[in-house]
């Protein structure tokens, strides 16, 4: 069902004060409360929920000088659906008497760097209390001394406040939602063996399961909005251009069958969305149970093989749902994982909640060395491509935002839906061709999208893997999409499947470990799929992972950008090792 603004978790702000009455507390009341109001204004201006509305903040009714006021604040936060807790203070306060004790709320403390009152001393004392009690918290402390009462939030403080808040909201937005598995395991892919313990213990999510035949039942019994279907089919015919059928003549479907396939896949799209979110229109049609949906914030569609050997594939449905626009106009994308790869669906969800943008689902298909490129195409890669690149390609389920036809400051981009213009949405559609599905892979027919991602976009690829004896681990690779000469693209692309969308990707290399070179990134990637988000958001992913107690096994994020809870520094001086030890010690967030 539709999510309203009231359903979204809020950011709770706790103004902490020196509780000594008789001159000390009174002199700090306005300064402390104004500090909280300034942070709330920052969050409300800079952050938005997935529907585009500004993030809401809740400030404690009074400053907090002791345990009674801390308890009153906790009650208010519970009533107001607070999902993230930030404490702020310009002064010394009583540590363990004033800290937030809720074990499930991501929490941070900003201790003001001023000489008049020791906010930094409280920060250190309170963090020590958090660490001693096993309640990890993020510490925020500005580099430069400010004057007491200064309302300005320095850039280094602002960066950490926003990183914490974005990750904390992602944690709370996932909590209580579902992963909907439509079908079961696709072609033995480990990620589509949906692990309920991972979702429950680490993400606080439910798992919902429906057999693929539920999609077929709803098609055959017309359990979808008939008016919307008519509008969707008209829009599809007008905006989704069909490409040449490259199947052998004897395997090509008739025109009549192809037209039926278009009708079928449009209905599939409506139904998968309804299965995730519900649809009040279905209740009006007499289908009250179906109208509820499964409260799914992310889903996966098995597709191959039992479905696609028999019926049209899910490429159109997945691609359109994952995009920021359809027959209803520009809207927030849905997160739908191809082949029910839940462990790629989760990082898609992470990236979406952190950026509010659509996410590219792709096979991490091929490393092309410069020598191999020159051998098969005659072109010697230069510039960003000089050390080779990775071919990201999948059968057609990729978001159409991935064309790169949107722009920021004249450069290719993927944007939150509220910033996308009608012209940009149309450009993404115009850059995409829908080819009759390769019947070698998809015996049941259907359509696969084809486009080439524009180069020049900063992107971050990520992936969750489950490792026996460890649990979930997160991989991150920041890099860029690149352009290659058109004739070279054609040669390389047609060696795979020319009816599928392609993104040429160059990760940022460091000369060490898994990022020694481009080949090493490909060689160390933990599975066949990756989720690609616009922007270099690896640091935000690391912050989020630490909140969820998921260690990061591979990343190329600069050390100065990494932001984890204060307690992580107590687990050793090597950042990756301390991350593993801290996550193992604290265990899953919800267990």
Coordinates of C-alpha atoms in Angstrom, one line a residue:
X1 CA 0.0 0.0 0.0
X2 CA 1.0 3.6 -0.4
X3 CA 3.6 4.8 2.2
X4 CA 2.7 8.2 3.7
X5 CA 5.2 10.7 5.1
X6 CA 4.0 9.8 8.7
X7 CA 5.3 6.2 8.1
X8 CA 8.8 7.3 7.5
X9 CA 11.3 7.2 10.4
X10 CA 12.4 10.5 11.7
X11 CA 15.8 11.8 13.0
X12 CA 15.8 12.4 16.7
X13 CA 18.0 15.1 18.0
X14 CA 19.0 15.2 21.7
X15 CA 20.4 18.5 23.0
X16 CA 22.7 17.5 25.9
X17 CA 23.5 20.0 28.7
X18 CA 25.5 20.4 31.9
X19 CA 22.8 19.7 34.5
X20 CA 24.1 21.9 37.3
X21 CA 21.5 24.5 38.0
X22 CA 22.4 27.7 39.7
X23 CA 24.1 29.5 36.8
X24 CA 25.8 26.8 34.7
X25 CA 22.8 25.2 33.0
X26 CA 20.9 28.4 32.7
X27 CA 23.7 30.0 30.8
X28 CA 23.8 27.2 28.2
X29 CA 20.1 26.5 27.5
X30 CA 19.7 28.7 24.5
X31 CA 23.0 27.8 23.0
X32 CA 22.4 24.0 23.4
X33 CA 18.8 24.1 22.0
X34 CA 19.9 26.3 19.1
X35 CA 22.6 23.8 18.2
X36 CA 19.9 21.1 17.9
X37 CA 17.7 23.4 15.8
X38 CA 20.6 24.2 13.5
X39 CA 21.3 20.5 12.8
X40 CA 17.6 19.8 12.3
X41 CA 17.5 22.6 9.7
X42 CA 20.6 21.1 7.9
X43 CA 18.9 17.7 7.7
X44 CA 15.6 19.0 6.6
X45 CA 17.3 21.1 3.8
X46 CA 19.8 18.4 2.6
X47 CA 18.0 15.1 3.0
X48 CA 14.9 13.6 1.5
X49 CA 12.9 10.4 1.9
X50 CA 12.5 8.1 -1.1
X51 CA 9.3 9.9 -2.1
X52 CA 11.1 13.2 -2.3
X53 CA 9.7 14.8 0.8
X54 CA 12.1 16.5 3.2
X55 CA 13.4 14.4 6.1
X56 CA 11.6 15.1 9.4
X57 CA 13.4 15.8 12.7
X58 CA 12.2 15.5 16.2
X59 CA 13.9 17.5 19.0
X60 CA 13.6 16.6 22.6
X61 CA 11.1 18.7 24.5
X62 CA 13.9 20.1 26.7
X63 CA 17.7 19.9 27.0
X64 CA 18.9 16.8 28.6
X65 CA 20.9 17.2 31.8
X66 CA 20.3 13.9 33.5
X67 CA 18.6 10.5 33.4
X68 CA 15.0 11.7 33.9
X69 CA 15.2 14.0 30.8
X70 CA 17.0 11.2 28.9
X71 CA 14.1 8.9 29.7
X72 CA 11.5 11.5 28.7
X73 CA 13.3 12.0 25.4
X74 CA 13.4 8.2 24.7
X75 CA 9.6 8.1 25.3
X76 CA 9.0 10.9 22.9
X77 CA 11.3 9.3 20.2
X78 CA 9.3 6.1 20.5
X79 CA 6.0 7.9 20.1
X80 CA 7.3 10.0 17.1
X81 CA 8.7 7.0 15.2
X82 CA 12.3 8.1 15.5
X83 CA 14.8 5.8 13.7
X84 CA 18.1 7.7 14.1
X85 CA 19.5 9.3 17.2
X86 CA 21.9 12.3 17.3
X87 CA 23.1 13.9 20.5
X88 CA 24.6 17.4 20.3
X89 CA 26.3 19.4 23.0
X90 CA 28.5 22.6 23.3
X91 CA 29.6 21.7 26.8
X92 CA 30.5 19.1 29.4
X93 CA 27.6 17.0 30.5
X94 CA 27.2 13.8 32.6
X95 CA 28.2 10.9 30.4
X96 CA 26.3 7.7 31.1
X97 CA 23.3 9.7 32.6
X98 CA 22.5 11.3 29.3
X99 CA 23.4 8.9 26.5
X100 CA 20.9 7.1 24.3
X101 CA 20.5 3.5 25.5
X102 CA 18.2 2.2 22.7
X103 CA 20.3 -0.7 21.2
X104 CA 18.6 -0.6 17.8
X105 CA 18.9 3.1 17.0
X106 CA 21.9 4.2 15.0
X107 CA 23.5 6.9 17.2
X108 CA 26.1 9.6 17.0
X109 CA 27.3 12.5 19.2
X110 CA 28.5 15.9 18.0
X111 CA 30.7 17.5 20.6
X112 CA 31.2 21.1 19.7
X113 CA 34.9 22.2 19.4
X114 CA 35.0 25.3 21.6
X115 CA 37.3 26.5 24.3
X116 CA 34.6 28.2 26.5
X117 CA 33.0 24.9 27.4
X118 CA 34.5 21.4 26.9
X119 CA 32.0 19.8 24.4
X120 CA 34.8 17.6 23.3
X121 CA 35.4 16.3 26.8
X122 CA 31.7 15.2 27.0
X123 CA 32.1 13.6 23.6
X124 CA 35.0 11.5 24.7
X125 CA 33.4 10.6 28.0
X126 CA 30.1 9.7 26.4
X127 CA 31.7 7.6 23.7
X128 CA 33.6 5.7 26.4
X129 CA 30.3 5.0 28.1
X130 CA 28.8 3.7 24.8
X131 CA 31.8 1.5 24.2
X132 CA 31.8 0.1 27.7
X133 CA 28.1 -0.7 27.5
X134 CA 28.4 -2.3 24.0
X135 CA 26.3 0.5 22.3
X136 CA 28.5 1.7 19.4
X137 CA 28.1 5.4 18.5
X138 CA 29.7 7.6 16.0
X139 CA 31.8 10.5 17.3
X140 CA 31.7 13.9 15.4
X141 CA 34.2 16.6 16.3
X142 CA 35.2 19.5 14.2
X143 CA 38.8 20.2 13.3
X144 CA 38.7 23.9 14.0
X145 CA 37.9 25.7 17.3
X146 CA 34.7 27.7 17.2
X147 CA 33.3 30.4 19.4
X148 CA 30.5 29.4 21.8
X149 CA 27.1 30.0 20.2
X150 CA 28.5 30.1 16.7
X151 CA 25.6 28.7 14.6
X152 CA 27.9 27.8 11.6
X153 CA 28.3 24.1 11.0
X154 CA 31.8 23.5 9.5
X155 CA 32.1 21.5 6.3
X156 CA 34.0 18.6 8.0
X157 CA 31.2 18.4 10.7
X158 CA 28.5 18.7 8.1
X159 CA 30.0 15.9 6.0
X160 CA 29.9 13.5 9.0
X161 CA 26.5 14.6 10.1
X162 CA 25.0 13.9 6.7
X163 CA 26.9 10.6 6.2
X164 CA 25.7 9.4 9.6
X165 CA 22.1 10.5 9.0
X166 CA 21.8 9.0 5.5
X167 CA 23.1 5.7 6.6
X168 CA 21.0 5.7 9.8
X169 CA 17.9 6.5 7.8
X170 CA 18.7 3.6 5.5
X171 CA 18.9 1.3 8.5
X172 CA 15.5 2.4 9.8
X173 CA 13.8 2.5 6.4
X174 CA 14.7 -1.2 5.9
X175 CA 13.5 -2.3 9.4
X176 CA 10.2 -4.1 9.3
X177 CA 10.0 -4.2 5.5
X178 CA 10.1 -7.3 3.3
X179 CA 12.2 -8.9 0.6
X180 CA 9.7 -10.6 -1.8
X181 CA 11.0 -13.7 -3.5
X182 CA 9.0 -14.3 -6.7
X183 CA 9.9 -17.9 -7.5
X184 CA 12.9 -19.7 -6.1
X185 CA 16.5 -20.4 -7.1
X186 CA 17.6 -19.4 -10.6
X187 CA 20.1 -21.6 -12.3
X188 CA 21.9 -22.5 -9.0
X189 CA 22.9 -18.9 -8.3
X190 CA 23.8 -18.8 -4.6
X191 CA 22.4 -15.3 -4.1
X192 CA 18.9 -16.6 -5.1
X193 CA 19.0 -19.1 -2.2
X194 CA 17.4 -16.4 -0.1
X195 CA 18.8 -16.6 3.4
X196 CA 16.0 -15.5 5.9
X197 CA 18.4 -15.4 8.8
X198 CA 20.6 -12.8 7.1
X199 CA 17.6 -10.5 6.3
X200 CA 16.1 -10.9 9.8
X201 CA 19.3 -10.6 11.9
X202 CA 21.3 -8.0 9.9
X203 CA 18.6 -5.9 8.2
X204 CA 15.6 -6.4 10.5
X205 CA 13.5 -7.4 7.5
X206 CA 11.0 -10.2 6.8
X207 CA 11.1 -12.6 3.9
X208 CA 8.0 -13.2 1.8
X209 CA 7.7 -15.9 -0.9
X210 CA 5.3 -16.4 -3.7
X211 CA 5.5 -19.0 -6.4
X212 CA 6.0 -17.7 -10.0
X213 CA 2.6 -19.2 -10.9
X214 CA 1.0 -16.4 -8.9
X215 CA 2.0 -14.0 -11.7
X216 CA 0.5 -16.3 -14.2
X217 CA -2.7 -16.7 -12.1
X218 CA -3.2 -13.0 -12.0
X219 CA -2.6 -12.6 -15.7
X220 CA -5.1 -15.4 -16.6
X221 CA -7.7 -14.1 -14.1
X222 CA -7.2 -10.4 -14.9
X223 CA -6.2 -9.5 -11.4
X224 CA -4.7 -6.1 -12.3
X225 CA -6.0 -2.6 -12.9
X226 CA -7.5 -2.9 -16.4
X227 CA -7.6 0.9 -17.0
X228 CA -3.9 1.2 -16.0
X229 CA -3.0 -1.8 -18.3
X230 CA -4.7 -0.2 -21.3
X231 CA -2.7 3.0 -20.6
X232 CA 0.5 1.1 -20.0
X233 CA 0.2 -0.9 -23.2
X234 CA -0.4 2.3 -25.3
X235 CA 2.6 4.0 -23.6
X236 CA 4.8 1.0 -24.3
X237 CA 3.9 0.9 -28.0
X238 CA 4.6 4.6 -28.3
X239 CA 7.9 4.7 -26.3
X240 CA 9.5 1.3 -26.4
X241 CA 10.8 0.7 -29.9
X242 CA 11.2 -2.9 -31.0
X243 CA 14.5 -4.0 -32.6
X244 CA 15.4 -6.6 -35.1
X245 CA 14.9 -10.2 -34.4
X246 CA 18.3 -11.8 -34.4
X247 CA 17.1 -15.3 -33.7
X248 CA 17.5 -17.9 -36.5
X249 CA 14.6 -17.8 -38.8
X250 CA 13.3 -21.2 -37.6
X251 CA 13.3 -20.0 -34.0
X252 CA 11.6 -16.6 -34.5
X253 CA 8.1 -16.0 -33.1
X254 CA 5.3 -14.9 -35.4
X255 CA 4.2 -11.2 -35.4
X256 CA 1.1 -12.3 -33.6
X257 CA 3.0 -14.0 -30.9
X258 CA 5.4 -11.0 -30.5
X259 CA 2.4 -8.8 -30.0
X260 CA 1.0 -11.2 -27.4
X261 CA 4.4 -11.1 -25.6
X262 CA 4.2 -7.3 -25.4
X263 CA 0.8 -7.6 -23.7
X264 CA 2.0 -10.3 -21.4
X265 CA 5.2 -8.5 -20.2
X266 CA 3.2 -5.2 -19.5
X267 CA 0.8 -7.2 -17.4
X268 CA 3.7 -8.8 -15.6
X269 CA 5.1 -5.4 -14.7
X270 CA 1.8 -4.3 -13.1
X271 CA 1.6 -7.5 -11.2
X272 CA 5.1 -7.6 -9.8
X273 CA 4.7 -4.1 -8.6
X274 CA 1.3 -5.0 -7.0
X275 CA 2.9 -8.0 -5.4
X276 CA 5.5 -5.8 -3.8
X277 CA 3.5 -2.8 -2.8
X278 CA -0.2 -3.7 -3.0
X279 CA -2.8 -1.8 -5.0
X280 CA -6.1 -0.4 -3.6
X281 CA -7.7 -0.7 -7.0
X282 CA -7.6 -4.5 -6.6
X283 CA -9.8 -4.2 -3.5
X284 CA -12.4 -2.2 -5.5
X285 CA -12.3 -5.1 -8.0
X286 CA -13.1 -7.6 -5.3
X287 CA -9.6 -8.9 -4.7
X288 CA -9.1 -7.7 -1.1
X289 CA -6.3 -10.1 -0.2
X290 CA -4.3 -9.3 -3.3
X291 CA -4.7 -5.6 -2.7
X292 CA -2.5 -5.8 0.4
X293 CA 0.8 -6.7 -1.3
X294 CA 3.8 -7.9 0.7
X295 CA 5.2 -4.7 2.1
X296 CA 8.3 -5.3 0.0
X297 CA 11.0 -2.6 -0.2
X298 CA 12.9 -4.9 -2.6
X299 CA 12.1 -8.0 -4.6
X300 CA 13.6 -10.6 -6.9
X301 CA 12.2 -12.5 -9.8
X302 CA 13.5 -16.0 -10.5
X303 CA 12.8 -16.1 -14.2
X304 CA 15.3 -18.6 -15.5
X305 CA 14.7 -21.4 -16.1
X306 CA 11.3 -22.8 -15.3
X307 CA 9.6 -19.6 -16.2
X308 CA 11.6 -18.4 -19.2
X309 CA 11.7 -21.9 -20.8
X310 CA 7.9 -21.6 -20.9
X311 CA 6.8 -17.9 -20.8
X312 CA 8.1 -14.5 -21.8
X313 CA 11.1 -13.3 -19.7
X314 CA 11.1 -10.7 -17.0
X315 CA 13.5 -8.3 -18.6
X316 CA 10.9 -5.7 -19.5
X317 CA 9.2 -5.8 -16.2
X318 CA 12.5 -5.6 -14.2
X319 CA 13.9 -2.8 -16.4
X320 CA 10.8 -0.6 -16.2
X321 CA 10.3 -1.2 -12.5
X322 CA 14.0 -0.4 -11.8
X323 CA 13.7 2.8 -13.8
X324 CA 12.5 6.2 -12.5
X325 CA 9.6 6.6 -15.0
X326 CA 6.8 4.6 -16.7
X327 CA 3.3 5.2 -18.0
X328 CA 2.4 7.0 -14.8
X329 CA 5.2 9.5 -15.3
X330 CA 8.4 10.2 -13.4
X331 CA 8.4 8.4 -10.0
X332 CA 10.7 6.6 -7.6
X333 CA 12.2 3.4 -8.9
X334 CA 11.4 0.0 -7.4
X335 CA 14.2 -2.3 -6.5
X336 CA 13.9 -5.7 -8.3
X337 CA 16.7 -8.1 -8.5
X338 CA 17.2 -10.2 -11.6
X339 CA 17.3 -14.0 -11.2
X340 CA 16.1 -13.5 -7.6
X341 CA 19.7 -12.7 -6.6
X342 CA 18.8 -11.3 -3.2
X343 CA 22.5 -10.6 -2.3
X344 CA 22.6 -8.2 -5.2
X345 CA 19.1 -6.9 -4.4
X346 CA 20.4 -5.8 -1.0
X347 CA 23.2 -3.6 -2.2
X348 CA 20.8 -2.2 -4.8
X349 CA 18.6 -1.3 -1.9
X350 CA 21.5 0.2 0.0
X351 CA 22.5 2.4 -2.9
X352 CA 19.0 3.5 -3.5
X353 CA 18.3 4.5 0.1
X354 CA 21.6 6.4 0.3
X355 CA 21.2 8.3 -3.0
X356 CA 17.5 8.1 -3.9
X357 CA 18.6 7.1 -7.4
X358 CA 17.9 4.1 -9.6
X359 CA 20.5 1.3 -9.5
X360 CA 22.1 -0.7 -12.3
X361 CA 22.0 -4.5 -12.0
X362 CA 24.6 -6.1 -14.1
X363 CA 26.7 -9.2 -14.6
X364 CA 30.4 -8.5 -13.8
X365 CA 31.0 -10.2 -17.1
X366 CA 34.5 -9.7 -18.6
X367 CA 37.8 -8.1 -17.9
X368 CA 39.2 -6.7 -21.1
X369 CA 43.0 -6.3 -20.9
X370 CA 44.5 -3.6 -23.2
X371 CA 46.3 -6.4 -25.0
X372 CA 43.1 -8.4 -25.6
X373 CA 41.3 -5.3 -26.8
X374 CA 44.0 -4.4 -29.3
X375 CA 44.2 -8.0 -30.5
X376 CA 40.5 -8.3 -31.4
X377 CA 39.7 -4.7 -32.4
X378 CA 42.9 -3.1 -33.5
X379 CA 42.5 -0.3 -31.0
X380 CA 45.0 0.3 -28.2
X381 CA 43.2 1.6 -25.1
X382 CA 44.3 5.0 -23.8
X383 CA 43.5 7.4 -21.0
X384 CA 41.1 5.9 -18.4
X385 CA 40.9 2.7 -20.4
X386 CA 44.7 2.3 -20.7
X387 CA 44.9 -0.5 -18.1
X388 CA 41.8 -2.3 -19.3
X389 CA 38.2 -2.2 -18.3
X390 CA 35.3 -4.4 -17.1
X391 CA 32.2 -5.2 -19.2
X392 CA 29.1 -4.9 -17.2
X393 CA 26.2 -6.5 -19.0
X394 CA 23.0 -8.5 -18.2
X395 CA 20.1 -9.8 -20.2
X396 CA 18.0 -6.6 -20.2
X397 CA 16.8 -6.0 -16.7
X398 CA 18.9 -2.9 -16.2
X399 CA 17.4 0.4 -15.2
X400 CA 16.9 2.7 -18.2
X401 CA 18.4 5.5 -16.0
X402 CA 21.6 3.6 -16.7
X403 CA 21.7 5.0 -20.2
X404 CA 23.3 8.1 -18.8
X405 CA 20.9 10.4 -20.7
X406 CA 20.2 12.5 -17.6
X407 CA 22.7 15.2 -16.7
X408 CA 24.2 17.3 -13.9
X409 CA 26.1 20.4 -14.9
X410 CA 26.2 19.1 -18.5
X411 CA 27.7 15.7 -17.6
X412 CA 26.0 12.3 -17.8
X413 CA 24.3 11.3 -14.5
X414 CA 21.6 9.3 -12.7
X415 CA 19.4 11.6 -10.6
X416 CA 16.7 11.3 -7.9
X417 CA 13.4 11.2 -9.7
X418 CA 12.3 14.6 -8.5
X419 CA 15.3 16.1 -10.4
X420 CA 14.6 14.3 -13.7
X421 CA 13.0 16.3 -16.5
X422 CA 10.4 14.9 -18.9
X423 CA 13.0 15.4 -21.7
X424 CA 15.6 13.4 -19.8
X425 CA 13.1 10.5 -19.2
X426 CA 12.2 10.5 -22.9
X427 CA 15.9 10.5 -23.8
X428 CA 16.5 7.4 -21.7
X429 CA 13.6 5.7 -23.5
X430 CA 14.8 6.9 -26.9
X431 CA 18.3 5.5 -26.2
X432 CA 16.9 2.0 -25.5
X433 CA 15.9 -0.6 -28.0
X434 CA 13.8 -3.7 -27.1
X435 CA 15.0 -6.8 -29.0
X436 CA 13.0 -10.0 -29.2
X437 CA 14.7 -12.2 -26.6
X438 CA 17.5 -14.6 -27.5
X439 CA 15.6 -17.9 -27.7
X440 CA 18.7 -19.8 -26.9
X441 CA 18.4 -18.4 -23.4
X442 CA 14.8 -17.5 -23.3
X443 CA 12.7 -20.2 -25.0
X444 CA 9.5 -18.6 -23.9
X445 CA 10.2 -15.3 -25.7
X446 CA 9.8 -11.8 -24.4
X447 CA 12.0 -8.8 -24.9
X448 CA 15.4 -7.6 -23.7
X449 CA 16.5 -4.0 -23.5
X450 CA 19.6 -2.7 -25.3
X451 CA 21.5 0.5 -24.7
X452 CA 25.1 1.7 -24.2
X453 CA 25.8 3.6 -21.0
X454 CA 27.4 7.0 -21.5
X455 CA 30.9 7.3 -20.2
X456 CA 32.0 9.9 -17.7
X457 CA 29.8 9.0 -14.8
X458 CA 31.4 8.5 -11.3
X459 CA 29.8 5.2 -10.0
X460 CA 30.2 2.7 -7.2
X461 CA 29.8 -1.0 -7.6
X462 CA 28.9 -3.1 -4.6
X463 CA 27.9 -6.6 -3.7
X464 CA 27.0 -8.7 -0.6
X465 CA 28.3 -12.2 -0.3
X466 CA 27.6 -14.8 2.4
X467 CA 30.7 -16.6 3.6
X468 CA 30.5 -19.8 5.7
X469 CA 31.9 -19.1 9.2
X470 CA 31.9 -15.3 8.7
X471 CA 28.4 -14.3 7.5
X472 CA 27.8 -11.4 5.1
X473 CA 30.6 -9.3 3.7
X474 CA 30.4 -6.3 1.5
X475 CA 32.5 -5.5 -1.5
X476 CA 32.8 -1.9 -2.9
X477 CA 34.6 -0.6 -6.0
X478 CA 34.4 3.1 -6.9
X479 CA 35.2 4.0 -10.5
X480 CA 33.8 5.5 -13.7
X481 CA 31.8 4.6 -16.7
X482 CA 33.8 5.1 -19.9
X483 CA 33.3 5.5 -23.6
X484 CA 35.2 3.4 -26.1
X485 CA 35.2 4.0 -29.9
X486 CA 32.0 3.0 -31.5
X487 CA 33.6 0.4 -33.8
X488 CA 35.5 -1.1 -30.8
X489 CA 32.3 -1.3 -28.7
X490 CA 30.6 -3.1 -31.5
X491 CA 33.4 -5.7 -31.8
X492 CA 33.6 -6.4 -28.1
X493 CA 29.8 -6.2 -27.4
X494 CA 28.8 -8.6 -30.1
X495 CA 31.1 -11.3 -28.7
X496 CA 28.6 -11.5 -25.8
X497 CA 25.0 -10.7 -26.9
X498 CA 24.2 -7.6 -28.9
X499 CA 20.6 -7.5 -27.5
X500 CA 21.7 -6.7 -24.0
X501 CA 22.6 -3.3 -22.3
X502 CA 26.3 -2.6 -21.8
X503 CA 28.2 -0.5 -19.3
X504 CA 32.0 -0.1 -19.7
X505 CA 33.5 0.3 -16.2
X506 CA 36.9 1.3 -14.9
X507 CA 37.5 0.9 -11.2
X508 CA 39.8 3.3 -9.3
X509 CA 43.0 1.4 -8.6
X510 CA 45.4 1.8 -5.7
X511 CA 48.4 -0.4 -6.7
X512 CA 47.7 -2.7 -3.7
X513 CA 45.7 -5.8 -2.9
X514 CA 42.3 -6.3 -4.7
X515 CA 42.8 -2.9 -6.3
X516 CA 46.4 -3.4 -7.5
X517 CA 45.0 -3.1 -11.1
X518 CA 41.7 -3.5 -13.0
X519 CA 42.3 -7.3 -13.5
X520 CA 42.6 -7.7 -9.7
X521 CA 39.2 -6.1 -9.1
X522 CA 37.6 -8.5 -11.5
X523 CA 39.6 -11.5 -10.1
X524 CA 38.5 -10.6 -6.5
X525 CA 34.9 -9.9 -7.1
X526 CA 32.9 -12.4 -5.1
X527 CA 30.1 -13.3 -7.4
X528 CA 28.7 -13.0 -11.0
X529 CA 26.6 -9.9 -10.2
X530 CA 27.2 -6.3 -9.1
X531 CA 25.0 -3.3 -8.2
X532 CA 26.1 0.0 -9.6
X533 CA 25.1 3.3 -8.0
X534 CA 25.7 6.8 -9.4
X535 CA 28.4 8.7 -7.6
X536 CA 31.3 7.8 -5.4
X537 CA 29.3 6.6 -2.4
X538 CA 31.7 4.0 -1.0
X539 CA 32.2 5.9 2.2
X540 CA 28.5 6.0 2.9
X541 CA 28.2 2.3 2.2
X542 CA 31.0 1.7 4.7
X543 CA 29.2 3.8 7.3
X544 CA 26.0 1.9 6.7
X545 CA 27.7 -1.5 6.8
X546 CA 29.3 -0.7 10.2
X547 CA 25.8 0.1 11.6
X548 CA 24.5 -3.2 10.4
X549 CA 27.7 -5.1 11.6
X550 CA 28.6 -6.2 8.1
X551 CA 32.4 -6.2 7.5
X552 CA 33.8 -4.7 4.3
X553 CA 36.2 -7.2 2.7
X554 CA 37.2 -5.1 -0.3
X555 CA 37.0 -1.4 -1.0
X556 CA 39.0 1.4 -2.6
X557 CA 37.8 4.3 -0.5
X558 CA 40.4 6.7 0.8
X559 CA 41.1 6.4 4.5
X560 CA 40.2 10.0 5.3
X561 CA 36.7 9.4 4.0
X562 CA 35.9 6.3 6.1
X563 CA 33.5 7.0 9.0
X564 CA 32.8 4.2 11.5
X565 CA 31.7 4.1 15.2
X566 CA 34.2 5.2 17.8
X567 CA 34.5 1.6 19.2
X568 CA 36.1 0.3 16.0
X569 CA 39.4 2.0 16.9
X570 CA 39.6 -0.2 20.0
X571 CA 39.8 -3.3 17.9
X572 CA 43.2 -2.5 16.4
X573 CA 45.1 -0.1 14.2
X574 CA 44.5 -1.9 10.9
X575 CA 41.1 -0.6 9.7
X576 CA 40.0 -3.7 7.8
X577 CA 41.0 -6.1 10.6
X578 CA 39.4 -3.9 13.3
X579 CA 36.2 -3.8 11.2
X580 CA 36.0 -7.6 11.1
X581 CA 36.8 -7.9 14.8
X582 CA 34.2 -5.3 15.8
X583 CA 31.5 -6.8 13.6
X584 CA 32.2 -10.2 15.0
X585 CA 32.2 -9.0 18.6
X586 CA 28.9 -7.0 18.4
X587 CA 27.2 -9.4 16.1
X588 CA 24.2 -8.7 13.9
X589 CA 22.2 -5.6 14.8
X590 CA 18.9 -7.5 15.4
X591 CA 20.1 -10.7 16.9

